[in-house]
Coordinates of C-alpha atoms in Angstrom, one line a residue:
M22 CA 26.3 -19.8 125.4
S23 CA 22.8 -20.1 122.8
E24 CA 21.8 -17.6 121.8
P25 CA 18.5 -16.6 124.9
R26 CA 15.2 -17.1 122.6
N27 CA 12.5 -15.3 121.6
E28 CA 8.8 -14.9 123.2
P29 CA 6.7 -16.8 121.3
L30 CA 4.1 -14.4 119.5
N31 CA 0.6 -15.9 118.7
G32 CA 0.7 -15.7 114.5
A33 CA -1.7 -12.5 114.4
E34 CA 1.2 -11.3 117.0
I35 CA 3.4 -11.9 114.1
V36 CA 1.9 -10.5 111.1
L37 CA 2.0 -7.7 112.7
K38 CA 5.4 -7.1 114.6
A39 CA 6.3 -8.8 110.5
L40 CA 4.7 -5.7 108.8
K41 CA 5.9 -3.6 111.1
D42 CA 9.2 -4.3 110.3
Q43 CA 8.3 -4.1 106.5
G44 CA 7.8 -1.0 107.0
V45 CA 4.0 -0.9 107.2
E46 CA 2.1 1.9 107.8
F47 CA -1.3 1.4 106.7
I48 CA -3.2 -1.1 105.9
F49 CA -6.7 -2.2 103.9
G50 CA -8.8 -3.9 105.1
Y51 CA -12.4 -4.9 106.3
P52 CA -13.1 -7.6 109.4
G53 CA -14.4 -10.9 108.7
G54 CA -14.6 -14.1 111.1
A55 CA -11.4 -15.8 110.1
V56 CA -9.6 -13.0 110.3
L57 CA -10.6 -11.9 113.7
P58 CA -7.6 -12.7 115.5
I59 CA -6.0 -9.8 113.8
Y60 CA -8.1 -6.9 114.3
D61 CA -7.0 -8.4 118.2
A62 CA -4.0 -8.0 117.6
I63 CA -4.4 -4.8 115.6
F64 CA -7.2 -3.1 118.9
Q65 CA -3.7 -3.8 120.7
Q66 CA -1.0 -1.4 119.3
D67 CA -0.4 1.9 118.2
D68 CA 2.0 1.2 116.0
L69 CA 0.1 0.4 111.8
Q70 CA -2.8 1.9 111.2
H71 CA -5.7 0.6 109.9
V72 CA -8.3 1.8 106.7
L73 CA -11.0 0.6 107.2
V74 CA -12.8 0.4 103.2
R75 CA -16.6 -0.3 102.6
H76 CA -15.8 -3.4 100.6
E77 CA -12.8 -6.2 99.1
Q78 CA -12.6 -4.3 96.1
G79 CA -12.3 -1.2 97.5
A80 CA -9.1 -2.2 99.6
T81 CA -7.1 -3.1 96.7
H82 CA -7.8 -0.4 95.1
A83 CA -6.3 1.8 97.9
A84 CA -3.7 -0.2 98.3
E85 CA -2.5 0.2 94.8
G86 CA -3.2 3.9 94.9
Y87 CA -1.0 4.0 97.5
A88 CA 1.4 1.7 95.5
R89 CA 1.5 3.8 93.0
S90 CA 1.6 7.1 94.2
T91 CA 4.1 6.0 96.6
G92 CA 6.8 3.1 95.2
K93 CA 6.1 0.9 98.4
V94 CA 3.8 -2.4 98.5
G95 CA 0.5 -1.9 99.8
V96 CA -0.8 -3.7 102.7
V97 CA -4.3 -5.1 102.5
L98 CA -6.1 -7.8 104.4
V99 CA -9.4 -9.3 104.2
T100 CA -11.3 -12.6 105.2
S101 CA -11.9 -15.0 103.6
G102 CA -14.6 -16.3 101.9
P103 CA -16.2 -13.9 99.6
G104 CA -13.6 -11.3 101.5
A105 CA -11.2 -13.0 100.0
T106 CA -13.1 -13.2 96.1
N107 CA -14.0 -9.8 96.7
A108 CA -10.3 -9.1 96.1
V109 CA -9.7 -10.5 92.9
T110 CA -10.5 -8.0 90.4
G111 CA -7.8 -6.1 92.3
L112 CA -5.4 -8.6 92.8
T113 CA -5.6 -9.2 88.8
D114 CA -6.5 -5.9 88.4
A115 CA -3.2 -5.7 90.6
L116 CA -1.2 -7.9 88.3
M117 CA -1.9 -6.4 85.7
D118 CA -0.6 -2.9 85.8
S119 CA 3.2 -4.0 88.4
I120 CA 1.8 -3.0 91.0
P121 CA 3.5 -4.1 95.3
M122 CA 0.4 -5.7 96.7
V123 CA 0.4 -7.8 99.8
C124 CA -3.4 -8.7 101.0
I125 CA -3.2 -10.8 103.7
S126 CA -6.4 -12.7 104.2
G127 CA -8.0 -15.0 106.8
Q128 CA -8.6 -18.9 106.2
V129 CA -11.3 -21.2 107.6
A130 CA -8.7 -23.9 110.7
T131 CA -6.7 -26.2 109.5
H132 CA -9.3 -28.9 110.3
L133 CA -11.8 -27.2 108.6
I134 CA -10.0 -27.2 105.1
G135 CA -11.6 -28.8 102.5
N136 CA -14.9 -29.9 104.0
D137 CA -16.6 -26.9 102.8
A138 CA -16.3 -24.7 106.0
F139 CA -18.8 -21.5 106.5
Q140 CA -16.7 -19.5 104.5
E141 CA -14.0 -21.0 103.4
C142 CA -12.3 -20.9 99.8
D143 CA -9.4 -22.4 98.1
T144 CA -7.7 -19.5 98.6
V145 CA -4.8 -19.8 96.6
G146 CA -6.7 -21.3 94.0
I147 CA -9.1 -18.6 92.8
T148 CA -5.7 -16.2 93.7
R149 CA -2.8 -18.1 91.6
P150 CA -3.5 -17.0 88.0
C151 CA -4.1 -13.6 89.1
T152 CA -1.1 -13.4 91.5
K153 CA 2.5 -12.8 91.3
H154 CA 2.6 -16.0 94.0
N155 CA 0.4 -17.0 96.7
W156 CA 1.1 -19.2 100.0
L157 CA -1.3 -21.3 102.2
V158 CA 0.3 -21.3 105.7
K159 CA -0.7 -24.6 107.8
D160 CA 2.8 -24.0 110.5
V161 CA 2.6 -20.3 112.5
N162 CA 6.4 -20.4 112.6
D163 CA 6.6 -20.5 108.7
L164 CA 4.4 -17.7 109.5
A165 CA 6.6 -14.2 109.3
R166 CA 9.0 -16.5 106.8
V167 CA 6.0 -15.9 105.1
I168 CA 5.3 -12.9 105.2
H169 CA 8.8 -11.7 104.5
E170 CA 9.5 -13.6 101.4
A171 CA 5.7 -12.0 100.6
F172 CA 7.4 -8.6 100.8
Y173 CA 10.6 -9.0 98.2
I174 CA 8.4 -10.6 95.6
A175 CA 6.4 -8.9 95.5
K176 CA 8.5 -5.1 95.5
S177 CA 11.4 -6.8 93.3
G178 CA 11.4 -7.7 89.6
R179 CA 8.0 -5.9 88.0
P180 CA 5.9 -6.6 90.4
G181 CA 3.1 -7.1 91.4
P182 CA 0.4 -8.3 94.2
V183 CA 0.8 -11.3 96.3
V184 CA -2.0 -13.4 98.5
V185 CA -0.8 -14.8 102.5
D186 CA -3.6 -17.4 102.9
I187 CA -3.5 -17.6 107.3
P188 CA -6.0 -20.6 108.6
K189 CA -7.5 -18.9 111.7
D190 CA -5.8 -21.8 113.5
V191 CA -2.6 -20.1 113.2
Q192 CA -3.9 -16.7 113.9
L193 CA -3.9 -18.5 117.1
S194 CA -0.5 -20.4 118.1
L195 CA 2.4 -20.0 119.4
G196 CA 5.0 -19.5 117.3
E197 CA 8.5 -18.5 117.1
Y198 CA 8.9 -15.0 115.7
V199 CA 12.8 -14.0 112.1
G200 CA 13.0 -11.0 111.4
P201 CA 13.3 -9.7 107.6
K202 CA 17.2 -10.7 107.7
N203 CA 18.5 -11.5 104.6
I204 CA 15.3 -13.1 103.3
E205 CA 15.4 -13.8 99.9
H206 CA 13.3 -16.7 97.1
R207 CA 15.2 -19.6 96.7
T208 CA 14.0 -19.4 93.0
Y209 CA 12.9 -15.8 92.4
K210 CA 16.6 -14.1 91.6
P211 CA 15.4 -10.8 89.1
R212 CA 18.6 -9.8 87.0
L213 CA 19.0 -6.1 87.3
K214 CA 22.3 -5.9 85.4
G215 CA 21.6 -5.8 81.9
D216 CA 23.3 -7.7 80.1
L217 CA 26.6 -5.0 78.5
D218 CA 27.2 -6.6 74.3
A219 CA 23.4 -6.7 73.9
I220 CA 23.2 -2.8 75.1
R221 CA 26.2 -1.8 72.8
T222 CA 24.6 -2.9 69.9
A223 CA 21.5 -1.0 70.6
V224 CA 23.6 2.1 71.4
D225 CA 25.4 1.0 68.1
L226 CA 21.6 1.2 66.0
M227 CA 21.3 4.3 68.1
A228 CA 23.5 5.9 66.5
N229 CA 23.3 4.6 62.9
A230 CA 18.5 5.3 63.5
K231 CA 17.7 7.8 60.1
K232 CA 13.6 7.3 62.1
P233 CA 13.5 6.3 66.0
I234 CA 12.1 6.7 68.5
F235 CA 11.5 5.8 72.6
Y236 CA 8.5 3.8 73.5
T237 CA 8.1 4.1 77.4
G238 CA 5.8 2.4 79.6
G239 CA 4.5 1.9 83.6
G240 CA 8.8 0.0 84.0
V241 CA 9.8 3.7 83.6
I242 CA 7.9 4.6 87.2
N243 CA 8.5 0.4 88.7
S244 CA 11.7 1.1 88.5
G245 CA 12.3 4.5 90.6
P246 CA 12.4 8.3 90.3
E247 CA 15.6 7.9 89.2
A248 CA 15.3 5.8 86.2
S249 CA 12.7 8.6 85.3
Q250 CA 15.6 11.3 85.6
L251 CA 18.2 8.8 83.5
L252 CA 15.0 8.4 80.8
R253 CA 14.8 12.6 80.8
E254 CA 18.7 13.3 79.7
L255 CA 18.9 9.5 77.8
V256 CA 16.0 11.0 75.9
H257 CA 17.6 14.9 75.3
M258 CA 20.9 13.2 74.2
T259 CA 19.8 11.7 71.5
G260 CA 17.6 14.0 70.6
F261 CA 14.8 11.6 69.6
P262 CA 11.4 11.4 69.7
I263 CA 9.6 9.9 72.2
T264 CA 5.8 8.6 73.7
S265 CA 4.9 6.6 76.0
T266 CA 2.0 4.2 77.2
L267 CA -0.7 4.7 79.1
M268 CA 0.9 3.9 82.7
G269 CA 4.2 5.6 81.4
L270 CA 2.5 8.7 81.4
G271 CA 4.7 11.4 83.7
A272 CA 7.8 9.4 83.2
Y273 CA 9.0 11.8 80.8
P274 CA 7.4 15.8 81.4
A275 CA 4.9 15.9 78.5
S276 CA 6.4 20.0 78.3
D277 CA 9.3 19.1 77.1
K278 CA 9.0 19.5 73.3
Q279 CA 10.5 16.3 72.2
W280 CA 6.8 14.2 73.5
L281 CA 4.5 13.4 71.5
G282 CA 1.7 13.1 72.9
M283 CA 0.7 9.2 74.5
L284 CA -0.1 6.3 72.0
G285 CA -2.3 4.1 70.3
M286 CA -5.9 3.2 70.4
H287 CA -6.6 6.3 71.6
G288 CA -3.7 8.4 71.2
T289 CA -1.7 11.4 69.0
Y290 CA -1.7 11.5 65.4
E291 CA 1.3 12.3 65.6
A292 CA 2.6 10.2 68.1
N293 CA 1.1 6.7 66.7
M294 CA 2.8 7.8 62.5
T295 CA 6.0 7.8 64.3
M296 CA 5.6 4.6 66.3
H297 CA 5.2 2.8 62.6
G298 CA 7.6 4.5 61.0
C299 CA 10.2 3.7 62.6
D300 CA 13.8 2.5 62.2
V301 CA 14.5 2.3 65.4
M302 CA 12.2 2.1 68.3
V303 CA 14.0 1.2 72.2
C304 CA 11.4 0.0 73.8
V305 CA 11.5 1.2 77.7
G306 CA 9.6 -0.7 80.7
A307 CA 6.6 -1.5 78.0
R308 CA 5.5 -4.8 77.2
F309 CA 3.8 -4.3 73.4
D310 CA 0.0 -4.6 75.1
D311 CA -2.6 -4.8 71.4
R312 CA -4.0 -1.9 73.2
I313 CA -0.4 -0.4 71.7
T314 CA 0.7 -2.4 68.8
G315 CA -3.0 -2.6 66.7
R316 CA -2.7 -5.2 63.2
L317 CA 0.5 -7.0 64.6
D318 CA 1.8 -7.9 61.4
A319 CA 1.3 -4.0 61.1
F320 CA 2.9 -2.5 63.9
A321 CA 6.6 -0.8 63.1
P322 CA 6.8 -3.1 60.0
N323 CA 10.5 -1.7 59.3
A324 CA 11.6 -0.8 62.2
T325 CA 14.5 -2.6 64.8
K326 CA 13.4 -3.6 68.0
I327 CA 15.1 -2.8 71.4
H328 CA 13.5 -3.7 74.2
I329 CA 14.6 -3.7 77.9
D330 CA 12.2 -5.2 80.9
I331 CA 12.1 -6.5 84.0
D332 CA 10.9 -9.8 83.1
P333 CA 11.9 -12.5 80.7
S334 CA 8.3 -13.1 80.2
S335 CA 7.5 -10.0 77.9
I336 CA 10.0 -10.7 75.8
N337 CA 8.9 -11.8 72.4
K338 CA 5.6 -12.7 74.5
N339 CA 3.9 -10.4 72.3
V340 CA 6.6 -8.8 69.8
R341 CA 9.9 -10.1 68.6
A342 CA 13.0 -7.9 69.9
D343 CA 15.9 -8.0 67.4
V344 CA 17.6 -6.4 70.4
P345 CA 16.3 -8.3 74.1
I346 CA 17.9 -6.5 77.2
V347 CA 16.6 -8.4 80.0
G348 CA 17.0 -5.3 83.7
D349 CA 15.5 -2.8 85.9
V350 CA 15.4 0.0 82.9
G351 CA 17.5 1.7 86.3
Y352 CA 20.3 0.1 84.9
V353 CA 20.5 -0.6 82.0
L354 CA 19.4 3.4 81.0
E355 CA 22.8 4.4 83.2
D356 CA 24.6 1.9 81.1
M357 CA 23.1 3.3 77.1
I358 CA 24.2 7.0 78.8
R359 CA 27.2 5.5 80.2
I360 CA 28.9 3.8 76.8
W361 CA 26.9 7.1 75.0
R362 CA 29.3 9.1 76.0
A363 CA 31.9 6.6 75.8
N364 CA 31.9 5.9 72.7
S365 CA 30.8 10.1 72.0
A366 CA 28.0 8.9 69.6
Q367 CA 25.8 11.9 68.4
P368 CA 23.2 11.1 65.9
D369 CA 22.5 11.9 62.2
K370 CA 21.5 15.3 62.6
A371 CA 20.6 16.0 58.9
A372 CA 18.5 12.9 59.2
M373 CA 17.2 13.4 62.5
A374 CA 16.1 16.6 61.4
E375 CA 14.7 15.3 58.1
W376 CA 12.7 12.9 60.4
W377 CA 11.8 15.5 63.2
K378 CA 10.2 17.4 59.4
Q379 CA 8.3 14.7 59.5
I380 CA 7.1 14.7 63.5
D381 CA 5.9 18.2 63.0
A382 CA 4.0 17.9 59.6
W383 CA 2.1 14.4 61.7
R384 CA 1.6 17.2 64.6
A385 CA 0.3 20.1 62.4
R386 CA -2.9 17.3 61.9
D387 CA -3.5 18.8 65.6
S388 CA -5.4 15.4 66.2
L389 CA -6.4 16.5 69.4
R390 CA -8.8 19.3 67.6
Y391 CA -12.7 18.6 68.9
T392 CA -15.5 22.4 68.4
P393 CA -16.2 24.0 71.7
N394 CA -20.2 25.1 72.4
E395 CA -20.5 28.2 74.6
D396 CA -23.7 26.3 75.5
V397 CA -22.5 22.9 76.6
I398 CA -19.7 21.6 78.6
M399 CA -17.7 19.2 75.8
P400 CA -15.1 16.8 77.9
Q401 CA -12.3 18.0 77.0
Y402 CA -12.4 21.5 78.0
A403 CA -13.8 19.9 81.7
I404 CA -10.0 18.1 81.1
Q405 CA -8.1 21.3 80.3
R406 CA -9.7 23.1 82.3
L407 CA -9.2 20.7 85.4
Y408 CA -6.3 20.1 84.4
E409 CA -5.0 24.2 83.9
L410 CA -6.5 25.5 88.0
T411 CA -4.9 22.3 89.1
K412 CA -1.1 22.0 87.4
D413 CA 0.3 24.0 89.7
R414 CA -0.6 22.1 92.5
D415 CA 0.5 19.1 94.5
T416 CA -1.7 17.3 92.6
Y417 CA -1.8 13.7 92.4
I418 CA -5.0 11.7 89.7
T419 CA -6.6 8.7 89.8
T420 CA -10.0 8.0 87.1
E421 CA -12.5 5.6 86.2
V422 CA -12.3 3.5 83.7
G423 CA -14.1 4.6 79.6
Q424 CA -13.7 7.4 77.9
H425 CA -12.7 10.3 81.2
Q426 CA -9.6 7.8 81.3
M427 CA -8.7 9.1 77.8
W428 CA -9.6 12.1 77.8
A429 CA -7.4 12.8 81.0
A430 CA -4.8 11.0 79.6
Q431 CA -4.6 13.1 75.9
F432 CA -6.0 17.0 78.4
Y433 CA -4.6 16.9 81.5
R434 CA -0.6 17.3 80.8
F435 CA 2.3 14.5 83.4
D436 CA 5.3 16.4 84.4
E437 CA 6.5 14.0 87.0
P438 CA 6.1 10.3 87.5
N439 CA 3.7 8.6 90.0
R440 CA 1.6 11.4 89.7
W441 CA -1.2 9.3 87.5
M442 CA -3.0 6.5 88.8
T443 CA -5.1 4.8 86.7
S444 CA -6.6 0.9 85.4
G445 CA -4.4 0.4 82.5
G446 CA -4.5 -3.5 81.3
L447 CA -7.5 -5.2 83.5
G448 CA -9.6 -2.1 82.6
T449 CA -11.1 -2.1 86.0
M450 CA -14.0 0.3 86.2
G451 CA -14.6 2.2 89.7
Y452 CA -10.9 1.5 90.3
G453 CA -10.4 5.7 91.0
L454 CA -12.4 6.6 93.9
P455 CA -10.4 4.2 96.5
A456 CA -7.2 4.8 94.6
T457 CA -7.5 8.4 95.6
L458 CA -8.5 6.6 99.5
G459 CA -4.6 5.3 99.4
V460 CA -3.1 8.5 97.5
Q461 CA -4.0 10.5 99.8
I462 CA -3.8 8.7 102.7
A463 CA -0.2 8.8 101.5
H464 CA -0.3 13.1 100.2
P465 CA -1.6 14.7 103.3
D466 CA -1.5 17.4 102.3
S467 CA -2.1 17.3 98.5
L468 CA -4.9 17.7 96.2
V469 CA -6.0 14.1 95.9
I470 CA -8.5 14.3 92.1
D471 CA -10.6 11.2 90.4
I472 CA -11.4 12.5 86.7
A473 CA -14.2 9.9 86.1
G474 CA -17.4 8.6 84.8
D475 CA -20.7 8.5 85.8
A476 CA -21.3 4.9 85.3
S477 CA -17.9 3.5 86.9
V478 CA -17.9 4.9 89.8
L479 CA -21.0 4.2 90.6
M480 CA -19.2 0.7 91.4
T481 CA -17.6 2.1 94.0
M482 CA -19.3 4.9 95.1
Q483 CA -19.7 3.5 99.2
E484 CA -15.9 4.7 99.7
I485 CA -17.6 7.9 99.1
S486 CA -18.7 6.9 102.6
T487 CA -14.6 5.7 103.6
A488 CA -13.8 9.4 102.8
V489 CA -15.8 11.1 105.2
Q490 CA -15.3 8.4 107.6
Y491 CA -10.9 9.2 108.0
E492 CA -11.5 13.3 107.0
L493 CA -10.1 12.6 103.6
P494 CA -10.9 15.8 100.9
V495 CA -10.2 14.2 98.0
K496 CA -12.4 15.1 94.8
I497 CA -14.8 12.8 92.4
F498 CA -14.9 14.8 89.5
I499 CA -17.8 13.2 87.3
L500 CA -18.1 13.0 83.0
N501 CA -21.8 12.9 83.9
N502 CA -22.6 12.1 79.6
Q503 CA -26.0 9.4 80.6
Y504 CA -23.8 6.5 78.8
M505 CA -21.4 4.1 79.7
G506 CA -19.3 6.2 76.7
M507 CA -17.4 4.1 75.7
V508 CA -19.3 1.0 75.7
R509 CA -21.8 3.7 73.7
Q510 CA -19.0 5.1 71.2
W511 CA -17.4 0.8 70.2
Q512 CA -21.6 0.4 69.7
Q513 CA -21.7 3.3 67.3
L514 CA -19.1 3.3 65.6
L515 CA -18.7 -0.4 65.3
H516 CA -22.0 -1.8 65.9
G517 CA -23.8 -0.5 63.7
N518 CA -25.4 2.3 65.8
R519 CA -27.0 -0.4 67.5
I520 CA -27.2 2.0 71.8
S521 CA -27.7 -1.4 73.4
H522 CA -27.7 -1.1 77.0
S523 CA -25.4 1.3 77.7
Y524 CA -27.6 4.2 78.8
N525 CA -27.5 5.3 82.0
E526 CA -31.5 5.9 83.0
S527 CA -31.8 6.4 86.3
L528 CA -28.6 7.7 87.5
P529 CA -28.7 9.5 91.3
D530 CA -28.4 12.6 92.1
F531 CA -25.3 13.4 92.8
V532 CA -25.6 16.2 94.8
R533 CA -28.1 15.2 96.6
L534 CA -25.8 11.9 96.9
A535 CA -23.2 13.5 98.7
E536 CA -24.7 14.5 100.7
A537 CA -26.0 11.9 101.5
Y538 CA -23.0 10.7 102.4
G539 CA -21.2 13.4 104.7
A540 CA -20.1 14.6 101.7
V541 CA -19.6 17.5 99.7
G542 CA -21.9 17.8 95.8
L543 CA -21.5 20.2 93.2
R544 CA -23.1 20.5 89.9
V545 CA -22.0 22.7 86.8
D546 CA -24.0 22.3 83.6
K547 CA -22.7 26.1 81.0
P548 CA -18.5 25.9 80.7
A549 CA -18.7 29.7 82.1
D550 CA -20.0 28.6 85.6
L551 CA -16.7 25.9 85.4
D552 CA -13.6 27.8 86.6
G553 CA -15.3 29.0 89.5
A554 CA -17.0 25.1 90.1
I555 CA -13.1 24.0 90.3
E556 CA -12.0 26.2 92.4
E557 CA -15.2 25.8 94.6
M558 CA -14.3 22.2 94.0
I559 CA -10.8 22.8 95.5
K560 CA -11.0 25.8 98.2
V561 CA -13.4 22.9 100.2
K562 CA -11.3 21.0 102.6
R563 CA -14.2 17.7 102.7
P564 CA -15.2 15.1 101.0
V565 CA -16.7 16.7 97.2
I566 CA -18.5 14.5 93.8
F567 CA -18.3 17.0 90.9
D568 CA -21.8 16.4 88.4
C569 CA -19.7 17.7 86.2
R570 CA -23.3 17.6 82.4
V571 CA -21.1 17.3 79.4
A572 CA -21.5 16.9 76.4
A573 CA -23.5 13.2 76.4
L574 CA -22.9 12.0 72.3
A575 CA -19.2 13.8 72.5
N576 CA -16.5 10.6 71.3
C577 CA -13.3 10.0 72.1
F578 CA -10.5 10.4 69.1
P579 CA -8.3 10.1 67.6
M580 CA -8.7 6.0 67.5
I581 CA -7.7 2.1 65.7
P582 CA -10.1 0.7 65.2
S583 CA -10.3 -3.2 66.7
G584 CA -7.9 -5.1 64.4
K585 CA -5.9 -2.3 62.5
A586 CA -3.2 -0.4 62.3
H587 CA -1.5 2.2 63.5
N588 CA -1.9 4.6 60.1
E589 CA -5.5 2.9 60.6
M590 CA -6.1 5.7 62.9
L591 CA -10.1 8.2 62.7
L592 CA -9.3 11.5 63.8
G593 CA -12.9 13.1 64.8
A594 CA -13.6 14.6 61.4
E595 CA -13.5 12.1 59.5
V596 CA -16.0 10.6 61.1
D597 CA -20.0 11.1 60.1
D598 CA -21.7 13.2 62.7
E599 CA -25.1 11.5 61.0
A600 CA -24.3 8.7 63.6
V601 CA -23.9 11.1 66.7
A602 CA -27.3 12.6 65.8
K603 CA -29.1 9.0 65.3
A604 CA -27.8 7.9 68.2
I605 CA -30.1 9.2 70.9
D606 CA -32.0 7.4 73.9
K607 CA -35.5 5.8 73.3
E608 CA -37.2 9.0 74.4
G609 CA -35.5 10.8 71.1
A610 CA -34.3 13.2 73.6
M611 CA -30.8 14.1 73.3
L612 CA -29.1 14.8 77.1
V613 CA -26.3 17.6 77.6

């Protein structure tokens, strides 16, 4: 006797049933003509909650924030044409930072494809370079399988975004639904377990190292909380120093004595000098990007490099690995610990003592120091006070992109993974505000703060309206210096102090802007008032825009100039203040 056939569903209903079977709870989206059948199906059910953003870019960043803070796949729903093209920035951002995302886009009817129909674009062609994979589904009977496959690809291996483009007639056609059992891609099967011989070689190198370092990245966080715990165990077993990329912050506790701080262009002196001088480097879930390496021919010149990464294409892409290990960080670290113990491995205690003595000397340079001011809020001080007043709460931090982002990475200390959401690879101004929406929806009782810049935050400011509509008490903490701060810093230091179009002459009144949206606006410009204002911001159970007026011309140091090596970094005390004094607005009035 044959099995009973499922009752046919239309394409829109198949989409929602597939999402439910994948455990999806929230969809971030914006409706339009080519995706209206799916929106009609959303209206007729209660299981999936739709969050209406104000721009499709906001939907992608909200999904990123949701995914980064939970480890789940973020889901986006947009219409054809401009709906899909508006999502491209967020898709690229997610690809660069390995964030799992499924973006479902509407498309014109199949018989109109290629005819320049209203709101038609080649979504698959446009998004091919900025996704792990994408599909144009022309047969409704393929739809469920493709969506399940999309989730498999988005979250397996090195995570990333995918696009499923669905013509309008496919959304209306009747077809068979298939469940998510045994769904996998025919050719995409990431390797999870690392090669044991390579791992043994790595352990032997580590046991004989004189000047070792762990260099960790976002791959540790993507692997899951178990990987972060295994990393902590291995670091303590070996006694090695550890540093991290921007995306890896929180995988290892910043409060631990073996932590050197972030490395790279705006990393600490001790992290960069330790990287430069090491003899064995253990790279765990990072990809040797240019913000980290500086000048490639001078990057860790005497180091034997061990590289652990789940993405084979990252191995030897930028820096040659002496011991490549392809596999999931969690599995590889587990094997490393097991082999280290089985070998009764011990680091060279005398060599390690000498190495830590050198590292402590580099630490003594106090590379993050700055000059406090009783009259003007220094941006570093603002982040320090924000950290002190929120560190004991259940807090999640997002950022925009620029100086404030780097100060946040330097001065806000993370002891847990998945608490830090920022745009690392693409450097997307406007990321932080919509990202808070996804984080707050995932963690409704937590404190969610976007550390923002006055220029970046305006890129997606309309998403405050979304926060108000859904009663999301996100906090937008703006370090307002009336400049595109990092652009101005580079112009000042690297372009002859020619401040070209980086001064924001007509910023809105952020307090009144908040009130116009129905949010709460706060402003502070004196250090003595900062703590009280932050406490008030925290207490308010509504969206808040906090206008923190900081020193206009403060620069972010340490800094490795473009084309320089780690040991050629600039510390703040080494930069001539004369250029800073001259970098004033065209009317000669320095804003503070």
